[in-house]
Amino acid sequence: MLRFQRRSYWRAAIFCGFASCLVPPAQAAAFAAQDGEDIGDQGGDQGGDQGDDLDDLREEAEETSKPAPEDLSYSTSIEGAPDGLESKLEMISDLIKGNRDYPTAAALRRAARRDLEAFNDALKAAGYYAGKADFELVYPEDGGDPEVVFRIEPGEAFKIVEYEVLYQDEAEGRPQTLEDAKIKTRGKADGATLRQHQEAFVTYLLNNGFPEAQLVTRRAIADFETGEAHAVFVFKSGPRAQFGEARVKVEGKSDPSFIARMKTWEEGEEFERQKMTAYYDRLSKTGLFSRIDVHPGPLEENGAAPIIVNLTERKQRTIGGGVSYSTSEGPGGRLFFEHRNIFGHAENARIELRASEIEQSANLKLSRPLPRLDGEAFGNAAFTNETTEAYKARSLELSAGLSKKWINDKLETRGALALETSNVRNNGDEERNYLISTPLSVIWNSEDDLLDPKEGFRASFTVAPYTGSKTFTQMDLSARGRVHAGKNDLLTFAARAALGSTYAIDFADLPLNKRYYAGGGGSVRGYGYQEAGPLDADSDPIGGRSKVEGAFETRVKIMKNIQLAAFVDAGSVSTQAVPDFTDEYFVGVGGGVRYLTAIGPIRVDVAFPMDKRESDGDFQIYIALGQPF
């Protein structure tokens, strides 16, 4: 739970009594645009019969107790509604929704008048302060069921010509106008826009030294002669404050002083809610806690706001696994064991085993946060056995390094020292290599989910100089992202690209397991693993010193939990140090289905090679957990 001292916003419609100073009393009204599709002053009955007698009321009460009918004894229509408003009026109309039947004219009129009240409120909420609604009961000439025709006279949408900010308390250094808070206005008078301005102003206060900021109310004073309005926002800011210490209470073995050192602010600097949010996110990303409560405490005499942190640890150990299948790599699986918070300072140890027909590996990862660096120290030990068409190799790698986070943890820089030995065999030849490398990486990652990202994008650049048995340098650049369209993200357009280059070594001298290859489920779908590139006389991949890859995928949600996908992948491998971009490209096309689950989408794809060679399969099938990118 994350709290920022946000108060509950009032939902009452508040009207300004001094509106009569601006317009004649008969027309004076002030519309308070509050949370949601806000409503304003409600007028009297707008039409229909006023003389319902006791028998009519008794008759309606009897009808109310009956279940909703399948066929209604009336029809409805709306005329004159502004663009975009008719669908909203339909949603708030009891008659149009047809929850029950109204078999008599008197009952229909009463229900229509109730709808009129909601319609008039909705017009005001949309900025049509002078708008009004009426209805007519129309009977067909040849008899039959009546039609309730709602007629909307919206008038012109009002325009806000002045914005006023008022405070109910005293403090220094506060913005006095929306412009001071860097809020752009467009003069729109609808409730949603006024609410956005109001919330943006409170957010500005919270991020600029006022942890107790809250809104009180808002209202619009309408001049019906000119069609203009004056918006008034009322706030309480509380006193200006600085960050104080982090006061941590933990249910578990975590060291409170260590958790406090992970804070994203310095004591004494001006309070900013977004820094407190970043602290919450940092604690959440550790994966240590099942409950996180972060909020500012009462201000101290020196003007500092201590940050109160209450944490409950989750279980320290996790065992998990997964399975996959593709026609190019065969069945695959992974099993992992993770131990968190080993010594109380968020240390993490993870052992992971992976196996498929072409690769088996064991990996041990250790990490420990370094709060003062705003990063972590990490170490890794990995053994890999590869059995591919290009080569057979056994490798052991040991590495250790440091990472640092920047820009709200979205940007990460990493540096490491790695030692690697490998035994590579191909066509009876055997080669053993000993390599030392210092990989350096810059990673931007604003994605919101690992398996099914919907927002943000990821890009990375890595340069890795190698020395030892061979001396060379490799550079890799990759990026991926997606955009959505339609209601509830009906359509998703996703893309990825990757480049790789090798310098300071001839192609023939580059170890086979350090060459670039393309093809497979994570590369160019439709082609076998490592086979979207040049082949030797035995139709085995030879790899290259560089590669370029790209993919585009369209996903459409046909049901709540089901997506259909169509994609095109392309890639090229070159023996040159830098991709030529004019070399032969291998293109695969296909489609698939994603079943969206709570843990991530289960993906099934079928892909076909566009330029099929004799050694290529007719198609490839991929089954895995998670979106491809």
PDB file of C-alpha atoms in Angstrom, residues 422-557:
ATOM      1  CA  SER A 422      35.442 -23.037 -24.011  1.00  0.00           C
ATOM      2  CA  ASN A 423      36.064 -26.201 -25.980  1.00  0.00           C
ATOM      3  CA  VAL A 424      34.587 -25.978 -29.491  1.00  0.00           C
ATOM      4  CA  ARG A 425      34.348 -28.859 -31.969  1.00  0.00           C
ATOM      5  CA  ASN A 426      33.221 -28.884 -35.608  1.00  0.00           C
ATOM      6  CA  ASN A 427      33.711 -31.532 -38.314  1.00  0.00           C
ATOM      7  CA  GLY A 428      36.422 -33.264 -36.319  1.00  0.00           C
ATOM      8  CA  ASP A 429      38.329 -30.056 -35.531  1.00  0.00           C
ATOM      9  CA  GLU A 430      38.692 -29.024 -31.889  1.00  0.00           C
ATOM     10  CA  GLU A 431      39.648 -25.641 -30.488  1.00  0.00           C
ATOM     11  CA  ARG A 432      40.075 -24.485 -26.881  1.00  0.00           C
ATOM     12  CA  ASN A 433      39.897 -20.790 -26.080  1.00  0.00           C
ATOM     13  CA  TYR A 434      40.669 -18.759 -22.962  1.00  0.00           C
ATOM     14  CA  LEU A 435      39.190 -15.274 -22.990  1.00  0.00           C
ATOM     15  CA  ILE A 436      39.097 -12.274 -20.661  1.00  0.00           C
ATOM     16  CA  SER A 437      36.477  -9.616 -21.375  1.00  0.00           C
ATOM     17  CA  THR A 438      35.237  -6.365 -19.850  1.00  0.00           C
ATOM     18  CA  PRO A 439      31.642  -5.943 -21.091  1.00  0.00           C
ATOM     19  CA  LEU A 440      30.158  -2.458 -20.606  1.00  0.00           C
ATOM     20  CA  SER A 441      26.427  -1.874 -21.090  1.00  0.00           C
ATOM     21  CA  VAL A 442      23.933   0.974 -21.123  1.00  0.00           C
ATOM     22  CA  ILE A 443      20.297  -0.123 -20.808  1.00  0.00           C
ATOM     23  CA  TRP A 444      17.122   1.917 -20.945  1.00  0.00           C
ATOM     24  CA  ASN A 445      14.091  -0.010 -19.706  1.00  0.00           C
ATOM     25  CA  SER A 446      10.747   1.679 -19.073  1.00  0.00           C
ATOM     26  CA  GLU A 447       8.652  -1.430 -19.741  1.00  0.00           C
ATOM     27  CA  ASP A 448       6.002  -2.184 -17.130  1.00  0.00           C
ATOM     28  CA  ASP A 449       6.077  -5.991 -17.250  1.00  0.00           C
ATOM     29  CA  LEU A 450       8.615  -8.692 -18.037  1.00  0.00           C
ATOM     30  CA  LEU A 451       6.374 -11.186 -19.861  1.00  0.00           C
ATOM     31  CA  ASP A 452       3.614  -8.941 -21.229  1.00  0.00           C
ATOM     32  CA  PRO A 453       4.800  -5.323 -21.398  1.00  0.00           C
ATOM     33  CA  LYS A 454       2.114  -2.830 -22.358  1.00  0.00           C
ATOM     34  CA  GLU A 455       3.871   0.467 -21.723  1.00  0.00           C
ATOM     35  CA  GLY A 456       7.401   1.718 -22.283  1.00  0.00           C
ATOM     36  CA  PHE A 457      10.273   0.434 -24.396  1.00  0.00           C
ATOM     37  CA  ARG A 458      13.672  -1.169 -23.946  1.00  0.00           C
ATOM     38  CA  ALA A 459      16.961  -0.358 -25.640  1.00  0.00           C
ATOM     39  CA  SER A 460      20.488  -1.523 -24.879  1.00  0.00           C
ATOM     40  CA  PHE A 461      24.021  -0.989 -26.121  1.00  0.00           C
ATOM     41  CA  THR A 462      26.913  -3.267 -25.128  1.00  0.00           C
ATOM     42  CA  VAL A 463      30.580  -3.167 -26.031  1.00  0.00           C
ATOM     43  CA  ALA A 464      32.753  -6.136 -25.001  1.00  0.00           C
ATOM     44  CA  PRO A 465      36.522  -6.132 -25.635  1.00  0.00           C
ATOM     45  CA  TYR A 466      38.049  -9.648 -25.531  1.00  0.00           C
ATOM     46  CA  THR A 467      41.644 -10.685 -25.077  1.00  0.00           C
ATOM     47  CA  GLY A 468      43.433 -13.985 -24.414  1.00  0.00           C
ATOM     48  CA  SER A 469      43.556 -16.743 -27.013  1.00  0.00           C
ATOM     49  CA  LYS A 470      41.983 -14.264 -29.417  1.00  0.00           C
ATOM     50  CA  THR A 471      41.696 -10.485 -29.371  1.00  0.00           C
ATOM     51  CA  PHE A 472      38.612  -8.769 -30.738  1.00  0.00           C
ATOM     52  CA  THR A 473      35.753  -6.463 -29.780  1.00  0.00           C
ATOM     53  CA  GLN A 474      32.017  -6.997 -30.183  1.00  0.00           C
ATOM     54  CA  MET A 475      29.281  -4.361 -30.072  1.00  0.00           C
ATOM     55  CA  ASP A 476      25.555  -5.033 -29.835  1.00  0.00           C
ATOM     56  CA  LEU A 477      22.601  -2.665 -30.132  1.00  0.00           C
ATOM     57  CA  SER A 478      18.956  -3.656 -29.680  1.00  0.00           C
ATOM     58  CA  ALA A 479      15.604  -1.953 -29.163  1.00  0.00           C
ATOM     59  CA  ARG A 480      11.973  -2.967 -28.840  1.00  0.00           C
ATOM     60  CA  GLY A 481       8.663  -1.254 -28.153  1.00  0.00           C
ATOM     61  CA  ARG A 482       4.975  -1.197 -28.880  1.00  0.00           C
ATOM     62  CA  VAL A 483       2.002   1.119 -29.333  1.00  0.00           C
ATOM     63  CA  HIS A 484      -1.696   0.484 -28.832  1.00  0.00           C
ATOM     64  CA  ALA A 485      -4.846   1.591 -30.617  1.00  0.00           C
ATOM     65  CA  GLY A 486      -8.552   1.212 -30.049  1.00  0.00           C
ATOM     66  CA  LYS A 487     -10.617   0.827 -26.924  1.00  0.00           C
ATOM     67  CA  ASN A 488      -8.990  -1.265 -24.189  1.00  0.00           C
ATOM     68  CA  ASP A 489      -5.872  -1.677 -26.357  1.00  0.00           C
ATOM     69  CA  LEU A 490      -7.761  -3.596 -29.023  1.00  0.00           C
ATOM     70  CA  LEU A 491      -4.780  -3.398 -31.385  1.00  0.00           C
ATOM     71  CA  THR A 492      -1.099  -3.652 -30.514  1.00  0.00           C
ATOM     72  CA  PHE A 493       1.726  -2.867 -32.921  1.00  0.00           C
ATOM     73  CA  ALA A 494       5.087  -4.173 -31.681  1.00  0.00           C
ATOM     74  CA  ALA A 495       8.546  -4.003 -33.223  1.00  0.00           C
ATOM     75  CA  ARG A 496      12.132  -4.877 -32.422  1.00  0.00           C
ATOM     76  CA  ALA A 497      15.526  -4.400 -34.061  1.00  0.00           C
ATOM     77  CA  ALA A 498      19.047  -5.697 -33.349  1.00  0.00           C
ATOM     78  CA  LEU A 499      22.543  -5.040 -34.711  1.00  0.00           C
ATOM     79  CA  GLY A 500      25.809  -6.793 -33.927  1.00  0.00           C
ATOM     80  CA  SER A 501      29.364  -6.193 -35.098  1.00  0.00           C
ATOM     81  CA  THR A 502      32.806  -7.712 -34.503  1.00  0.00           C
ATOM     82  CA  TYR A 503      36.048  -5.776 -34.954  1.00  0.00           C
ATOM     83  CA  ALA A 504      39.799  -6.422 -34.940  1.00  0.00           C
ATOM     84  CA  ILE A 505      39.715 -10.054 -36.064  1.00  0.00           C
ATOM     85  CA  ASP A 506      39.350 -11.929 -39.340  1.00  0.00           C
ATOM     86  CA  PHE A 507      36.251 -14.027 -39.874  1.00  0.00           C
ATOM     87  CA  ALA A 508      38.239 -17.287 -40.076  1.00  0.00           C
ATOM     88  CA  ASP A 509      39.904 -16.590 -36.703  1.00  0.00           C
ATOM     89  CA  LEU A 510      36.703 -15.742 -34.811  1.00  0.00           C
ATOM     90  CA  PRO A 511      35.690 -18.664 -32.539  1.00  0.00           C
ATOM     91  CA  LEU A 512      32.595 -20.453 -33.775  1.00  0.00           C
ATOM     92  CA  ASN A 513      30.699 -19.856 -30.522  1.00  0.00           C
ATOM     93  CA  LYS A 514      31.427 -16.117 -30.695  1.00  0.00           C
ATOM     94  CA  ARG A 515      30.094 -15.638 -34.215  1.00  0.00           C
ATOM     95  CA  TYR A 516      26.677 -14.119 -34.929  1.00  0.00           C
ATOM     96  CA  TYR A 517      23.833 -16.332 -36.103  1.00  0.00           C
ATOM     97  CA  ALA A 518      20.183 -15.679 -36.992  1.00  0.00           C
ATOM     98  CA  GLY A 519      17.134 -17.915 -37.012  1.00  0.00           C
ATOM     99  CA  GLY A 520      14.892 -19.412 -34.342  1.00  0.00           C
ATOM    100  CA  GLY A 521      12.147 -18.330 -31.964  1.00  0.00           C
ATOM    101  CA  GLY A 522      14.053 -15.358 -30.548  1.00  0.00           C
ATOM    102  CA  SER A 523      15.475 -14.289 -33.887  1.00  0.00           C
ATOM    103  CA  VAL A 524      13.958 -14.883 -37.347  1.00  0.00           C
ATOM    104  CA  ARG A 525      10.918 -17.114 -36.937  1.00  0.00           C
ATOM    105  CA  GLY A 526      10.275 -19.511 -39.803  1.00  0.00           C
ATOM    106  CA  TYR A 527      13.882 -20.688 -40.042  1.00  0.00           C
ATOM    107  CA  GLY A 528      15.707 -23.287 -37.991  1.00  0.00           C
ATOM    108  CA  TYR A 529      17.941 -22.339 -35.085  1.00  0.00           C
ATOM    109  CA  GLN A 530      20.973 -20.389 -36.418  1.00  0.00           C
ATOM    110  CA  GLU A 531      19.947 -21.219 -40.018  1.00  0.00           C
ATOM    111  CA  ALA A 532      18.835 -17.786 -41.314  1.00  0.00           C
ATOM    112  CA  GLY A 533      22.243 -17.074 -42.782  1.00  0.00           C
ATOM    113  CA  PRO A 534      24.994 -18.465 -44.996  1.00  0.00           C
ATOM    114  CA  LEU A 535      25.516 -22.267 -45.018  1.00  0.00           C
ATOM    115  CA  ASP A 536      28.488 -24.422 -45.885  1.00  0.00           C
ATOM    116  CA  ALA A 537      28.538 -27.291 -48.361  1.00  0.00           C
ATOM    117  CA  ASP A 538      26.901 -29.573 -45.785  1.00  0.00           C
ATOM    118  CA  SER A 539      24.098 -27.027 -45.199  1.00  0.00           C
ATOM    119  CA  ASP A 540      25.473 -26.171 -41.768  1.00  0.00           C
ATOM    120  CA  PRO A 541      25.474 -22.533 -40.589  1.00  0.00           C
ATOM    121  CA  ILE A 542      28.842 -20.785 -40.714  1.00  0.00           C
ATOM    122  CA  GLY A 543      27.792 -17.611 -38.871  1.00  0.00           C
ATOM    123  CA  GLY A 544      29.308 -14.197 -39.389  1.00  0.00           C
ATOM    124  CA  ARG A 545      31.083 -11.218 -37.886  1.00  0.00           C
ATOM    125  CA  SER A 546      27.930  -9.121 -37.956  1.00  0.00           C
ATOM    126  CA  LYS A 547      24.179  -9.397 -38.138  1.00  0.00           C
ATOM    127  CA  VAL A 548      21.064  -7.262 -38.478  1.00  0.00           C
ATOM    128  CA  GLU A 549      17.561  -8.304 -37.437  1.00  0.00           C
ATOM    129  CA  GLY A 550      14.133  -6.732 -37.412  1.00  0.00           C
ATOM    130  CA  ALA A 551      10.595  -7.839 -36.629  1.00  0.00           C
ATOM    131  CA  PHE A 552       7.116  -6.352 -36.698  1.00  0.00           C
ATOM    132  CA  GLU A 553       4.045  -7.885 -35.117  1.00  0.00           C
ATOM    133  CA  THR A 554       0.382  -6.885 -35.007  1.00  0.00           C
ATOM    134  CA  ARG A 555      -1.843  -8.236 -32.233  1.00  0.00           C
ATOM    135  CA  VAL A 556      -5.599  -7.912 -32.023  1.00  0.00           C
ATOM    136  CA  LYS A 557      -7.637  -8.799 -28.971  1.00  0.00           C
TER     137      LYS A 557
END
